Coordinates of C-alpha atoms in Angstrom, one line a residue:
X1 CA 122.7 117.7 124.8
X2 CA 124.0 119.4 122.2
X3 CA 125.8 116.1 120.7
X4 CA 122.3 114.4 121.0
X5 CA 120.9 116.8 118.7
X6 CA 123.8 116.5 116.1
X7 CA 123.3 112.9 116.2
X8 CA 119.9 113.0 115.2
X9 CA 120.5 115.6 112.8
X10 CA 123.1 113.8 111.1
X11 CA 120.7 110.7 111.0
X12 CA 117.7 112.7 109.4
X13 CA 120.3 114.1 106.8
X14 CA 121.5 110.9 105.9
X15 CA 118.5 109.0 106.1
X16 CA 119.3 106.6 108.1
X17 CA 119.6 104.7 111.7
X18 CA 121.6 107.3 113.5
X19 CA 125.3 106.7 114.7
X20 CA 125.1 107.1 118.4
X21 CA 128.6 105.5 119.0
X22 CA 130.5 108.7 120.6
X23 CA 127.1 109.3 122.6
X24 CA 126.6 107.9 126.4
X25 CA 124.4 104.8 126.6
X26 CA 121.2 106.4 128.1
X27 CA 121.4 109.3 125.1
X28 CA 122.6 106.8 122.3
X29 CA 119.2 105.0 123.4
X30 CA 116.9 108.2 123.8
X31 CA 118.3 109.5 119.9
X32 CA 117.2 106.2 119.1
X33 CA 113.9 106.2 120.0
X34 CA 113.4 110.0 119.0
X35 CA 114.7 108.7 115.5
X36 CA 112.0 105.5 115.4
X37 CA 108.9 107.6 117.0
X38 CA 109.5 109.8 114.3
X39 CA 109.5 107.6 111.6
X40 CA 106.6 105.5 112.4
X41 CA 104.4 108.8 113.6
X42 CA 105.0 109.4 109.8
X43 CA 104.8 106.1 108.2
X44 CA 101.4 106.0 110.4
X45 CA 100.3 109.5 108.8
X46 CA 100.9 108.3 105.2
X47 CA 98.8 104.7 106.5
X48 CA 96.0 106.9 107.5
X49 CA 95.9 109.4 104.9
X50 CA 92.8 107.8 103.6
X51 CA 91.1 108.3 106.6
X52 CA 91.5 112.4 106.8
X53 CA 89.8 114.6 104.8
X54 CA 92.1 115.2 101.3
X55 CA 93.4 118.4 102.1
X56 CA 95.3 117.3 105.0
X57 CA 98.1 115.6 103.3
X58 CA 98.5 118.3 100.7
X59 CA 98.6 120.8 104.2
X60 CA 101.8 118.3 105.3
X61 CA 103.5 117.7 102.0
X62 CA 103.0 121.5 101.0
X63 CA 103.9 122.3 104.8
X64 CA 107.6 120.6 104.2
X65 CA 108.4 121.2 100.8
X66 CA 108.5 124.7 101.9
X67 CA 111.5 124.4 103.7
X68 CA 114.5 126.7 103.2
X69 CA 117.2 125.4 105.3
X70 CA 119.0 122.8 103.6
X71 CA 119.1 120.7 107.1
X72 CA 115.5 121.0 107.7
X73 CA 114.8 120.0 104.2
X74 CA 117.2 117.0 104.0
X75 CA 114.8 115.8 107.4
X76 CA 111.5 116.6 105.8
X77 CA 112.6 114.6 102.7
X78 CA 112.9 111.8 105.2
X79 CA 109.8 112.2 106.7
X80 CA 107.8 112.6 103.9
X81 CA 109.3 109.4 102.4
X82 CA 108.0 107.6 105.5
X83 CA 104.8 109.5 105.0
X84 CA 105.1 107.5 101.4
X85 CA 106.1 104.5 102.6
X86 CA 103.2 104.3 105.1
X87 CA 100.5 105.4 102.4
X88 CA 102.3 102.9 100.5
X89 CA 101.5 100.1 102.5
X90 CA 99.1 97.3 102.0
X91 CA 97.7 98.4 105.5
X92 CA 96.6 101.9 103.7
X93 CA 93.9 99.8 102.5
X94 CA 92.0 98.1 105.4
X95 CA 93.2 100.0 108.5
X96 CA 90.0 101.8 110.6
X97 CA 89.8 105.8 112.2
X98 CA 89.7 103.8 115.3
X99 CA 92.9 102.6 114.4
X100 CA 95.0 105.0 113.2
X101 CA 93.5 107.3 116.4
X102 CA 95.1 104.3 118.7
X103 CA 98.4 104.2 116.6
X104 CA 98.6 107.9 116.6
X105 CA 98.0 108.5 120.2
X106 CA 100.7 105.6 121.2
X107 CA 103.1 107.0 119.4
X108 CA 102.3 110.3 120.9
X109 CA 102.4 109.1 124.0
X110 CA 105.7 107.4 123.4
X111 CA 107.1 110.9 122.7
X112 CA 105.6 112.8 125.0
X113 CA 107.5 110.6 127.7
X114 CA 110.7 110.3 126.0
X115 CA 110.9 114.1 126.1
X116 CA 110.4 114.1 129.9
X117 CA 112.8 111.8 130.2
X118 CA 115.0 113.8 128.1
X119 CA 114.4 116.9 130.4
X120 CA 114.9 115.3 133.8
X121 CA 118.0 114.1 132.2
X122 CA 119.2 117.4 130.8
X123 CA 118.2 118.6 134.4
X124 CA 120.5 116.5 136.1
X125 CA 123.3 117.1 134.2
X126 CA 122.9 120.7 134.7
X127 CA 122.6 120.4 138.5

């Protein structure tokens, strides 16, 4: 477990696809998908910005530019420029509340099983 965390560590700090090479197959794939739900959840937030109220993505910028571990920082830098990238987007324009709710709660629901997964995993390697 503890070399699935690194990896995606070390992928947030660098800012890029993770290297999952000296992880087993079924964790190599779960850092994966950790690594892309996170990014699109974000890029989806910046896409949607429009659609909250203004002080909602001053609350999440001002939420992780207050971050004083260099680590932490280094991934909300990340995050945030997916946050950009998203609010970026010619989609920023035209996309709906009722879209942005379906996109959000996908990729919620994406993560939400990927972290039972994870547990059952980390349960039967601990058995």
């Amino acid at each position: 477990m503890l070399t699935l965390v690194l990896a995606l560590s070390g992928a947030l700090l660098v800012q890029s696809q993770p290297d999952v090479s000296r992880l087993p197959p079924e964790q190599a794939a779960q850092v994966s998908q950790i690594f892309s739900g996170m990014t699109r959840m974000f890029e989806t937030l910046g896409t949607c910005e429009r659609q909250f109220p203004p002080e909602v993505g001053a609350q999440v910028r001002a939420a992780m530019a207050n971050e004083s571990d260099p680590q932490k920082r280094a991934a909300s830098a990340f995050l945030l420029a997916a946050y950009d990238k998203g609010k970026a987007s010619e989609r920023a324009a035209t996309i709906t509340q009722e879209q942005c709710t379906a996109e959000i709660e996908a990729i919620s629901t994406e993560m939400q099983a990927l972290k039972a997964e994870m547990e059952k995993t980390a349960g039967a390697q601990t058995d």
